[in-house]
Amino acid sequence: MPARKQTKAPPVMAEADIAIVRIAPETSFKNKAYEALKEAILKMDIYATPEQVMLDERALSERLGVSRTPIREAIAMLEQDGFVKTVPRRGIVVVRRTKTEIVDMIRAWAALESMAARLITTTARKKDITALRDFFKDFGKDRLPQDHVEEYSKANIAFHQALISLSESPVLVDLTNDLLLHVRGYRQLTIGRKDRTATSLPEHLGIIEALEARDTELAEKRARDHTLGLAAYVEAHGQELFS
Amino acid sequence: MPARKQTKAPPVMAEADIAIVRIAPETSFKNKAYEALKEAILKMDIYATPEQVMLDERALSERLGVSRTPIREAIAMLEQDGFVKTVPRRGIVVVRRTKTEIVDMIRAWAALESMAARLITTTARKKDITALRDFFKDFGKDRLPQDHVEEYSKANIAFHQALISLSESPVLVDLTNDLLLHVRGYRQLTIGRKDRTATSLPEHLGIIEALEARDTELAEKRARDHTLGLAAYVEAHGQELFS
DNA sequence: TCCTGGTATTTGGTATGCCAAAAATCTTCC
DNA sequence: GGAAGATTTTTGGCATACCAAATACCAGGA
């Protein structure tokens, strides 16, 4: 049996020199494809176009410069996430949610966030809670949220995510983020549009106050009612937002 | 170019005769593998063995009689579910949850279930709510739950799932089921063991009563507190249950 | 012109084979 | 006998080829 030639130079370097960077698993193509496709799907406004958006394995593999195999694995993952649905010999379709489904998701979000609020009152540090106000420091009497809907919407999302994070519950954080990704698919519904924006800020501050006061029940209720309010809003005014 | 021979007989049948059965997409190997592996993982007691359980793509493909491709796709899906974690050139390991993680999951479960309870008070039919009692009809003064822990545990799970279903919220149902699958991994913790079993039944009945009374706040509170009680129990007595 | 049979093409599903990194095993030299 | 080093084996990652079902497309006939 012929010996395999060795081209690798002997490692003469000194050990334990710099903090080992964990070698960076250099994400596989599968994961890269997953991230790329996920971002692409989230970026596009799937509710804007009349006909459903389809994906093509081969086209994607060419665009991303990899074979179909990792693409298919990425698609399988996206399907688990509910972003995509592959129909046997038809194609891969980007899932469009109905108004009912979105409302349903927002309710679940409300449930998770109210639990987060509950937990926060018992574990979070005062300064971290107070820091939540910073998300809205750019808004006030002289700069109304309803006059900067886009910007306020971003602050809104950031606030909610920061809030959940304070619960220090990975499960709540992950589940909520997943839901948020789906809900945010609706561009037009920038998380409570102009008319809701006005009441949004005071409610947020109310939540923060309850958290600071360590009033578990009140914080939970306010967090829940706030998000349920959004659900009700979408349910009532959602017609025009959906196809 | 040679013509492809046609073996299909011409369909001379009368249309609109029998209800077309939609052909049944005959789940792909990928999905079959997913289901099979998922069930296998849930069936095994991963917390019983000292060393972590590993899966081998090739071995699995042989066992299931399919190639590695569908197996890998199934693995990718299971990884999304959090049941499995594949380490690049090491292997595929069945994820073991820590006590903290389980407690965290139960809290999320509590959040979702309390929201379900809330919704139920406003939408469910009286008879459906009352039917929830049936799950415990085999237990009473003469047949205490704590004397039939295994059986009661099954009724327990069934009750909770039926409860959530009554909310008619697919999102709540799906999210809860996913969490349940992970939580149930702990065989030893048969969802509140003997000592908790005693208080479990009355609490369940309390939830049902609140639902029947359409007392939204109370139902929510009872549902939440009941499950949070389990979380607290696991957090307090979980040491001996985990490695 | 429009329908019809049928072929070509498209598309996801699956099987295989090879690669490189790691780990396991074996060699060899001190 | 032990340890460093080379080799084999294992294992997941990826590319490729082929299949069958579904569809698109096209020619021929009423």
mmCIF file with all atom_site columns, N, CA and C (backbone and C1' of nucleotides) in Angstrom, chain C residues 6-28:
data_model
loop_
_atom_site.group_PDB
_atom_site.id
_atom_site.type_symbol
_atom_site.label_atom_id
_atom_site.label_alt_id
_atom_site.label_comp_id
_atom_site.label_asym_id
_atom_site.label_entity_id
_atom_site.label_seq_id
_atom_site.pdbx_PDB_ins_code
_atom_site.Cartn_x
_atom_site.Cartn_y
_atom_site.Cartn_z
_atom_site.occupancy
_atom_site.B_iso_or_equiv
_atom_site.pdbx_formal_charge
_atom_site.auth_seq_id
_atom_site.auth_comp_id
_atom_site.auth_asym_id
_atom_site.auth_atom_id
_atom_site.pdbx_PDB_model_num
ATOM 1   P P     . DG C 1 6  ? -51.477 9.624  -27.842 1.00 0.00 ? 6  DG C P     1
ATOM 2   O "O5'" . DG C 1 6  ? -50.153 10.477 -27.883 1.00 0.00 ? 6  DG C "O5'" 1
ATOM 3   C "C5'" . DG C 1 6  ? -49.875 11.288 -29.028 1.00 0.00 ? 6  DG C "C5'" 1
ATOM 4   C "C4'" . DG C 1 6  ? -48.604 12.054 -28.763 1.00 0.00 ? 6  DG C "C4'" 1
ATOM 5   C "C3'" . DG C 1 6  ? -47.669 11.363 -27.767 1.00 0.00 ? 6  DG C "C3'" 1
ATOM 6   O "O3'" . DG C 1 6  ? -46.339 11.586 -28.171 1.00 0.00 ? 6  DG C "O3'" 1
ATOM 7   C "C1'" . DG C 1 6  ? -48.151 13.500 -26.989 1.00 0.00 ? 6  DG C "C1'" 1
ATOM 8   P P     . DT C 1 7  ? -45.223 10.531 -27.918 1.00 0.00 ? 7  DT C P     1
ATOM 9   O "O5'" . DT C 1 7  ? -43.912 11.438 -28.018 1.00 0.00 ? 7  DT C "O5'" 1
ATOM 10  C "C5'" . DT C 1 7  ? -43.843 12.443 -29.029 1.00 0.00 ? 7  DT C "C5'" 1
ATOM 11  C "C4'" . DT C 1 7  ? -43.228 13.708 -28.450 1.00 0.00 ? 7  DT C "C4'" 1
ATOM 12  C "C3'" . DT C 1 7  ? -41.956 13.485 -27.623 1.00 0.00 ? 7  DT C "C3'" 1
ATOM 13  O "O3'" . DT C 1 7  ? -40.962 14.390 -28.062 1.00 0.00 ? 7  DT C "O3'" 1
ATOM 14  C "C1'" . DT C 1 7  ? -43.456 14.848 -26.449 1.00 0.00 ? 7  DT C "C1'" 1
ATOM 15  P P     . DA C 1 8  ? -39.486 14.159 -27.615 1.00 0.00 ? 8  DA C P     1
ATOM 16  O "O5'" . DA C 1 8  ? -39.245 15.530 -26.856 1.00 0.00 ? 8  DA C "O5'" 1
ATOM 17  C "C5'" . DA C 1 8  ? -39.528 16.770 -27.519 1.00 0.00 ? 8  DA C "C5'" 1
ATOM 18  C "C4'" . DA C 1 8  ? -39.429 17.920 -26.521 1.00 0.00 ? 8  DA C "C4'" 1
ATOM 19  C "C3'" . DA C 1 8  ? -38.151 17.925 -25.696 1.00 0.00 ? 8  DA C "C3'" 1
ATOM 20  O "O3'" . DA C 1 8  ? -37.702 19.268 -25.562 1.00 0.00 ? 8  DA C "O3'" 1
ATOM 21  C "C1'" . DA C 1 8  ? -40.037 17.795 -24.256 1.00 0.00 ? 8  DA C "C1'" 1
ATOM 22  P P     . DT C 1 9  ? -36.390 19.566 -24.768 1.00 0.00 ? 9  DT C P     1
ATOM 23  O "O5'" . DT C 1 9  ? -36.988 20.174 -23.429 1.00 0.00 ? 9  DT C "O5'" 1
ATOM 24  C "C5'" . DT C 1 9  ? -38.070 21.116 -23.516 1.00 0.00 ? 9  DT C "C5'" 1
ATOM 25  C "C4'" . DT C 1 9  ? -38.473 21.559 -22.129 1.00 0.00 ? 9  DT C "C4'" 1
ATOM 26  C "C3'" . DT C 1 9  ? -37.322 21.762 -21.134 1.00 0.00 ? 9  DT C "C3'" 1
ATOM 27  O "O3'" . DT C 1 9  ? -37.547 22.976 -20.441 1.00 0.00 ? 9  DT C "O3'" 1
ATOM 28  C "C1'" . DT C 1 9  ? -38.930 20.305 -20.215 1.00 0.00 ? 9  DT C "C1'" 1
ATOM 29  P P     . DT C 1 10 ? -36.380 23.564 -19.548 1.00 0.00 ? 10 DT C P     1
ATOM 30  O "O5'" . DT C 1 10 ? -37.150 23.552 -18.160 1.00 0.00 ? 10 DT C "O5'" 1
ATOM 31  C "C5'" . DT C 1 10 ? -38.523 23.931 -18.137 1.00 0.00 ? 10 DT C "C5'" 1
ATOM 32  C "C4'" . DT C 1 10 ? -39.146 23.528 -16.817 1.00 0.00 ? 10 DT C "C4'" 1
ATOM 33  C "C3'" . DT C 1 10 ? -38.244 23.758 -15.595 1.00 0.00 ? 10 DT C "C3'" 1
ATOM 34  O "O3'" . DT C 1 10 ? -39.001 24.438 -14.620 1.00 0.00 ? 10 DT C "O3'" 1
ATOM 35  C "C1'" . DT C 1 10 ? -39.056 21.546 -15.595 1.00 0.00 ? 10 DT C "C1'" 1
ATOM 36  P P     . DT C 1 11 ? -38.290 24.992 -13.319 1.00 0.00 ? 11 DT C P     1
ATOM 37  O "O5'" . DT C 1 11 ? -38.590 23.824 -12.295 1.00 0.00 ? 11 DT C "O5'" 1
ATOM 38  C "C5'" . DT C 1 11 ? -39.942 23.443 -12.037 1.00 0.00 ? 11 DT C "C5'" 1
ATOM 39  C "C4'" . DT C 1 11 ? -39.960 22.447 -10.901 1.00 0.00 ? 11 DT C "C4'" 1
ATOM 40  C "C3'" . DT C 1 11 ? -38.802 22.652 -9.919  1.00 0.00 ? 11 DT C "C3'" 1
ATOM 41  O "O3'" . DT C 1 11 ? -39.233 22.562 -8.587  1.00 0.00 ? 11 DT C "O3'" 1
ATOM 42  C "C1'" . DT C 1 11 ? -38.777 20.446 -10.752 1.00 0.00 ? 11 DT C "C1'" 1
ATOM 43  P P     . DG C 1 12 ? -38.181 23.009 -7.461  1.00 0.00 ? 12 DG C P     1
ATOM 44  O "O5'" . DG C 1 12 ? -38.333 21.769 -6.485  1.00 0.00 ? 12 DG C "O5'" 1
ATOM 45  C "C5'" . DG C 1 12 ? -39.613 21.487 -5.948  1.00 0.00 ? 12 DG C "C5'" 1
ATOM 46  C "C4'" . DG C 1 12 ? -39.756 20.004 -5.683  1.00 0.00 ? 12 DG C "C4'" 1
ATOM 47  C "C3'" . DG C 1 12 ? -38.913 19.489 -4.509  1.00 0.00 ? 12 DG C "C3'" 1
ATOM 48  O "O3'" . DG C 1 12 ? -39.657 18.496 -3.831  1.00 0.00 ? 12 DG C "O3'" 1
ATOM 49  C "C1'" . DG C 1 12 ? -38.328 18.337 -6.455  1.00 0.00 ? 12 DG C "C1'" 1
ATOM 50  P P     . DG C 1 13 ? -38.989 17.691 -2.667  1.00 0.00 ? 13 DG C P     1
ATOM 51  O "O5'" . DG C 1 13 ? -38.540 16.359 -3.409  1.00 0.00 ? 13 DG C "O5'" 1
ATOM 52  C "C5'" . DG C 1 13 ? -39.535 15.380 -3.722  1.00 0.00 ? 13 DG C "C5'" 1
ATOM 53  C "C4'" . DG C 1 13 ? -38.889 14.014 -3.835  1.00 0.00 ? 13 DG C "C4'" 1
ATOM 54  C "C3'" . DG C 1 13 ? -38.021 13.640 -2.630  1.00 0.00 ? 13 DG C "C3'" 1
ATOM 55  O "O3'" . DG C 1 13 ? -38.234 12.269 -2.328  1.00 0.00 ? 13 DG C "O3'" 1
ATOM 56  C "C1'" . DG C 1 13 ? -36.720 13.591 -4.603  1.00 0.00 ? 13 DG C "C1'" 1
ATOM 57  P P     . DT C 1 14 ? -37.495 11.640 -1.111  1.00 0.00 ? 14 DT C P     1
ATOM 58  O "O5'" . DT C 1 14 ? -36.261 10.960 -1.835  1.00 0.00 ? 14 DT C "O5'" 1
ATOM 59  C "C5'" . DT C 1 14 ? -36.518 10.049 -2.917  1.00 0.00 ? 14 DT C "C5'" 1
ATOM 60  C "C4'" . DT C 1 14 ? -35.224 9.468  -3.431  1.00 0.00 ? 14 DT C "C4'" 1
ATOM 61  C "C3'" . DT C 1 14 ? -34.232 9.021  -2.365  1.00 0.00 ? 14 DT C "C3'" 1
ATOM 62  O "O3'" . DT C 1 14 ? -33.985 7.640  -2.559  1.00 0.00 ? 14 DT C "O3'" 1
ATOM 63  C "C1'" . DT C 1 14 ? -33.153 10.327 -4.043  1.00 0.00 ? 14 DT C "C1'" 1
ATOM 64  P P     . DA C 1 15 ? -32.991 6.858  -1.637  1.00 0.00 ? 15 DA C P     1
ATOM 65  O "O5'" . DA C 1 15 ? -31.735 6.706  -2.594  1.00 0.00 ? 15 DA C "O5'" 1
ATOM 66  C "C5'" . DA C 1 15 ? -31.942 6.250  -3.929  1.00 0.00 ? 15 DA C "C5'" 1
ATOM 67  C "C4'" . DA C 1 15 ? -30.625 6.196  -4.682  1.00 0.00 ? 15 DA C "C4'" 1
ATOM 68  C "C3'" . DA C 1 15 ? -29.457 5.559  -3.917  1.00 0.00 ? 15 DA C "C3'" 1
ATOM 69  O "O3'" . DA C 1 15 ? -28.742 4.729  -4.817  1.00 0.00 ? 15 DA C "O3'" 1
ATOM 70  C "C1'" . DA C 1 15 ? -28.872 7.756  -4.597  1.00 0.00 ? 15 DA C "C1'" 1
ATOM 71  P P     . DT C 1 16 ? -27.693 3.667  -4.282  1.00 0.00 ? 16 DT C P     1
ATOM 72  O "O5'" . DT C 1 16 ? -26.310 4.270  -4.753  1.00 0.00 ? 16 DT C "O5'" 1
ATOM 73  C "C5'" . DT C 1 16 ? -26.224 5.678  -4.926  1.00 0.00 ? 16 DT C "C5'" 1
ATOM 74  C "C4'" . DT C 1 16 ? -25.006 6.042  -5.723  1.00 0.00 ? 16 DT C "C4'" 1
ATOM 75  C "C3'" . DT C 1 16 ? -23.711 5.547  -5.085  1.00 0.00 ? 16 DT C "C3'" 1
ATOM 76  O "O3'" . DT C 1 16 ? -22.753 5.341  -6.116  1.00 0.00 ? 16 DT C "O3'" 1
ATOM 77  C "C1'" . DT C 1 16 ? -23.844 7.914  -4.920  1.00 0.00 ? 16 DT C "C1'" 1
ATOM 78  P P     . DG C 1 17 ? -21.382 4.613  -5.741  1.00 0.00 ? 17 DG C P     1
ATOM 79  O "O5'" . DG C 1 17 ? -20.363 5.840  -5.800  1.00 0.00 ? 17 DG C "O5'" 1
ATOM 80  C "C5'" . DG C 1 17 ? -20.376 6.731  -6.916  1.00 0.00 ? 17 DG C "C5'" 1
ATOM 81  C "C4'" . DG C 1 17 ? -19.439 7.891  -6.654  1.00 0.00 ? 17 DG C "C4'" 1
ATOM 82  C "C3'" . DG C 1 17 ? -18.170 7.491  -5.899  1.00 0.00 ? 17 DG C "C3'" 1
ATOM 83  O "O3'" . DG C 1 17 ? -17.049 8.136  -6.482  1.00 0.00 ? 17 DG C "O3'" 1
ATOM 84  C "C1'" . DG C 1 17 ? -19.307 9.210  -4.713  1.00 0.00 ? 17 DG C "C1'" 1
ATOM 85  P P     . DC C 1 18 ? -15.607 7.719  -6.040  1.00 0.00 ? 18 DC C P     1
ATOM 86  O "O5'" . DC C 1 18 ? -15.012 9.113  -5.570  1.00 0.00 ? 18 DC C "O5'" 1
ATOM 87  C "C5'" . DC C 1 18 ? -15.301 10.294 -6.326  1.00 0.00 ? 18 DC C "C5'" 1
ATOM 88  C "C4'" . DC C 1 18 ? -15.063 11.511 -5.475  1.00 0.00 ? 18 DC C "C4'" 1
ATOM 89  C "C3'" . DC C 1 18 ? -13.778 11.453 -4.633  1.00 0.00 ? 18 DC C "C3'" 1
ATOM 90  O "O3'" . DC C 1 18 ? -13.093 12.679 -4.772  1.00 0.00 ? 18 DC C "O3'" 1
ATOM 91  C "C1'" . DC C 1 18 ? -15.621 11.965 -3.258  1.00 0.00 ? 18 DC C "C1'" 1
ATOM 92  P P     . DC C 1 19 ? -11.614 12.777 -4.298  1.00 0.00 ? 19 DC C P     1
ATOM 93  O "O5'" . DC C 1 19 ? -11.758 13.924 -3.211  1.00 0.00 ? 19 DC C "O5'" 1
ATOM 94  C "C5'" . DC C 1 19 ? -12.578 15.064 -3.500  1.00 0.00 ? 19 DC C "C5'" 1
ATOM 95  C "C4'" . DC C 1 19 ? -12.731 15.914 -2.249  1.00 0.00 ? 19 DC C "C4'" 1
ATOM 96  C "C3'" . DC C 1 19 ? -11.503 15.911 -1.347  1.00 0.00 ? 19 DC C "C3'" 1
ATOM 97  O "O3'" . DC C 1 19 ? -11.106 17.236 -1.053  1.00 0.00 ? 19 DC C "O3'" 1
ATOM 98  C "C1'" . DC C 1 19 ? -13.461 15.321 -0.108  1.00 0.00 ? 19 DC C "C1'" 1
ATOM 99  P P     . DA C 1 20 ? -9.627  17.508 -0.563  1.00 0.00 ? 20 DA C P     1
ATOM 100 O "O5'" . DA C 1 20 ? -9.909  17.929 0.952   1.00 0.00 ? 20 DA C "O5'" 1
ATOM 101 C "C5'" . DA C 1 20 ? -10.889 18.939 1.220   1.00 0.00 ? 20 DA C "C5'" 1
ATOM 102 C "C4'" . DA C 1 20 ? -11.203 18.943 2.695   1.00 0.00 ? 20 DA C "C4'" 1
ATOM 103 C "C3'" . DA C 1 20 ? -9.980  18.937 3.606   1.00 0.00 ? 20 DA C "C3'" 1
ATOM 104 O "O3'" . DA C 1 20 ? -10.276 19.708 4.756   1.00 0.00 ? 20 DA C "O3'" 1
ATOM 105 C "C1'" . DA C 1 20 ? -11.270 17.038 4.057   1.00 0.00 ? 20 DA C "C1'" 1
ATOM 106 P P     . DA C 1 21 ? -9.084  20.292 5.594   1.00 0.00 ? 21 DA C P     1
ATOM 107 O "O5'" . DA C 1 21 ? -9.652  20.070 7.071   1.00 0.00 ? 21 DA C "O5'" 1
ATOM 108 C "C5'" . DA C 1 21 ? -10.975 20.482 7.352   1.00 0.00 ? 21 DA C "C5'" 1
ATOM 109 C "C4'" . DA C 1 21 ? -11.543 19.627 8.470   1.00 0.00 ? 21 DA C "C4'" 1
ATOM 110 C "C3'" . DA C 1 21 ? -10.634 19.511 9.694   1.00 0.00 ? 21 DA C "C3'" 1
ATOM 111 O "O3'" . DA C 1 21 ? -11.432 19.595 10.858  1.00 0.00 ? 21 DA C "O3'" 1
ATOM 112 C "C1'" . DA C 1 21 ? -11.139 17.366 8.888   1.00 0.00 ? 21 DA C "C1'" 1
ATOM 113 P P     . DA C 1 22 ? -10.757 20.091 12.205  1.00 0.00 ? 22 DA C P     1
ATOM 114 O "O5'" . DA C 1 22 ? -11.057 18.827 13.110  1.00 0.00 ? 22 DA C "O5'" 1
ATOM 115 C "C5'" . DA C 1 22 ? -11.263 17.593 12.483  1.00 0.00 ? 22 DA C "C5'" 1
ATOM 116 C "C4'" . DA C 1 22 ? -11.915 16.622 13.413  1.00 0.00 ? 22 DA C "C4'" 1
ATOM 117 C "C3'" . DA C 1 22 ? -11.096 16.381 14.680  1.00 0.00 ? 22 DA C "C3'" 1
ATOM 118 O "O3'" . DA C 1 22 ? -11.944 15.998 15.741  1.00 0.00 ? 22 DA C "O3'" 1
ATOM 119 C "C1'" . DA C 1 22 ? -10.897 14.529 13.163  1.00 0.00 ? 22 DA C "C1'" 1
ATOM 120 P P     . DA C 1 23 ? -11.267 15.540 17.106  1.00 0.00 ? 23 DA C P     1
ATOM 121 O "O5'" . DA C 1 23 ? -11.272 13.955 16.966  1.00 0.00 ? 23 DA C "O5'" 1
ATOM 122 C "C5'" . DA C 1 23 ? -12.452 13.319 16.465  1.00 0.00 ? 23 DA C "C5'" 1
ATOM 123 C "C4'" . DA C 1 23 ? -12.220 11.830 16.339  1.00 0.00 ? 23 DA C "C4'" 1
ATOM 124 C "C3'" . DA C 1 23 ? -11.504 11.195 17.530  1.00 0.00 ? 23 DA C "C3'" 1
ATOM 125 O "O3'" . DA C 1 23 ? -12.125 9.957  17.813  1.00 0.00 ? 23 DA C "O3'" 1
ATOM 126 C "C1'" . DA C 1 23 ? -10.296 10.773 15.547  1.00 0.00 ? 23 DA C "C1'" 1
ATOM 127 P P     . DA C 1 24 ? -11.634 9.111  19.076  1.00 0.00 ? 24 DA C P     1
ATOM 128 O "O5'" . DA C 1 24 ? -11.035 7.816  18.381  1.00 0.00 ? 24 DA C "O5'" 1
ATOM 129 C "C5'" . DA C 1 24 ? -11.760 7.227  17.298  1.00 0.00 ? 24 DA C "C5'" 1
ATOM 130 C "C4'" . DA C 1 24 ? -10.914 6.161  16.639  1.00 0.00 ? 24 DA C "C4'" 1
ATOM 131 C "C3'" . DA C 1 24 ? -10.154 5.265  17.627  1.00 0.00 ? 24 DA C "C3'" 1
ATOM 132 O "O3'" . DA C 1 24 ? -10.238 3.923  17.174  1.00 0.00 ? 24 DA C "O3'" 1
ATOM 133 C "C1'" . DA C 1 24 ? -8.617  6.289  16.137  1.00 0.00 ? 24 DA C "C1'" 1
ATOM 134 P P     . DT C 1 25 ? -9.600  2.757  18.057  1.00 0.00 ? 25 DT C P     1
ATOM 135 O "O5'" . DT C 1 25 ? -8.314  2.389  17.193  1.00 0.00 ? 25 DT C "O5'" 1
ATOM 136 C "C5'" . DT C 1 25 ? -8.425  2.312  15.768  1.00 0.00 ? 25 DT C "C5'" 1
ATOM 137 C "C4'" . DT C 1 25 ? -7.055  2.087  15.160  1.00 0.00 ? 25 DT C "C4'" 1
ATOM 138 C "C3'" . DT C 1 25 ? -6.147  1.176  15.983  1.00 0.00 ? 25 DT C "C3'" 1
ATOM 139 O "O3'" . DT C 1 25 ? -5.678  0.117  15.154  1.00 0.00 ? 25 DT C "O3'" 1
ATOM 140 C "C1'" . DT C 1 25 ? -5.003  3.158  15.352  1.00 0.00 ? 25 DT C "C1'" 1
ATOM 141 P P     . DC C 1 26 ? -4.768  -1.030 15.759  1.00 0.00 ? 26 DC C P     1
ATOM 142 O "O5'" . DC C 1 26 ? -3.411  -0.728 14.979  1.00 0.00 ? 26 DC C "O5'" 1
ATOM 143 C "C5'" . DC C 1 26 ? -3.465  -0.365 13.604  1.00 0.00 ? 26 DC C "C5'" 1
ATOM 144 C "C4'" . DC C 1 26 ? -2.131  0.224  13.171  1.00 0.00 ? 26 DC C "C4'" 1
ATOM 145 C "C3'" . DC C 1 26 ? -0.908  -0.591 13.613  1.00 0.00 ? 26 DC C "C3'" 1
ATOM 146 O "O3'" . DC C 1 26 ? -0.010  -0.683 12.512  1.00 0.00 ? 26 DC C "O3'" 1
ATOM 147 C "C1'" . DC C 1 26 ? -0.673  1.652  14.322  1.00 0.00 ? 26 DC C "C1'" 1
ATOM 148 P P     . DT C 1 27 ? 1.203   -1.679 12.585  1.00 0.00 ? 27 DT C P     1
ATOM 149 O "O5'" . DT C 1 27 ? 2.383   -0.704 12.167  1.00 0.00 ? 27 DT C "O5'" 1
ATOM 150 C "C5'" . DT C 1 27 ? 2.300   0.662  12.573  1.00 0.00 ? 27 DT C "C5'" 1
ATOM 151 C "C4'" . DT C 1 27 ? 3.513   1.415  12.111  1.00 0.00 ? 27 DT C "C4'" 1
ATOM 152 C "C3'" . DT C 1 27 ? 4.829   0.667  12.329  1.00 0.00 ? 27 DT C "C3'" 1
ATOM 153 O "O3'" . DT C 1 27 ? 5.765   1.073  11.342  1.00 0.00 ? 27 DT C "O3'" 1
ATOM 154 C "C1'" . DT C 1 27 ? 4.658   2.500  13.864  1.00 0.00 ? 27 DT C "C1'" 1
ATOM 155 P P     . DT C 1 28 ? 7.177   0.300  11.277  1.00 0.00 ? 28 DT C P     1
ATOM 156 O "O5'" . DT C 1 28 ? 8.086   1.388  12.005  1.00 0.00 ? 28 DT C "O5'" 1
ATOM 157 C "C5'" . DT C 1 28 ? 7.923   2.786  11.697  1.00 0.00 ? 28 DT C "C5'" 1
ATOM 158 C "C4'" . DT C 1 28 ? 8.697   3.618  12.704  1.00 0.00 ? 28 DT C "C4'" 1
ATOM 159 C "C3'" . DT C 1 28 ? 10.054  3.044  13.094  1.00 0.00 ? 28 DT C "C3'" 1
ATOM 160 O "O3'" . DT C 1 28 ? 11.024  4.086  13.102  1.00 0.00 ? 28 DT C "O3'" 1
ATOM 161 C "C1'" . DT C 1 28 ? 8.786   3.489  15.037  1.00 0.00 ? 28 DT C "C1'" 1
#
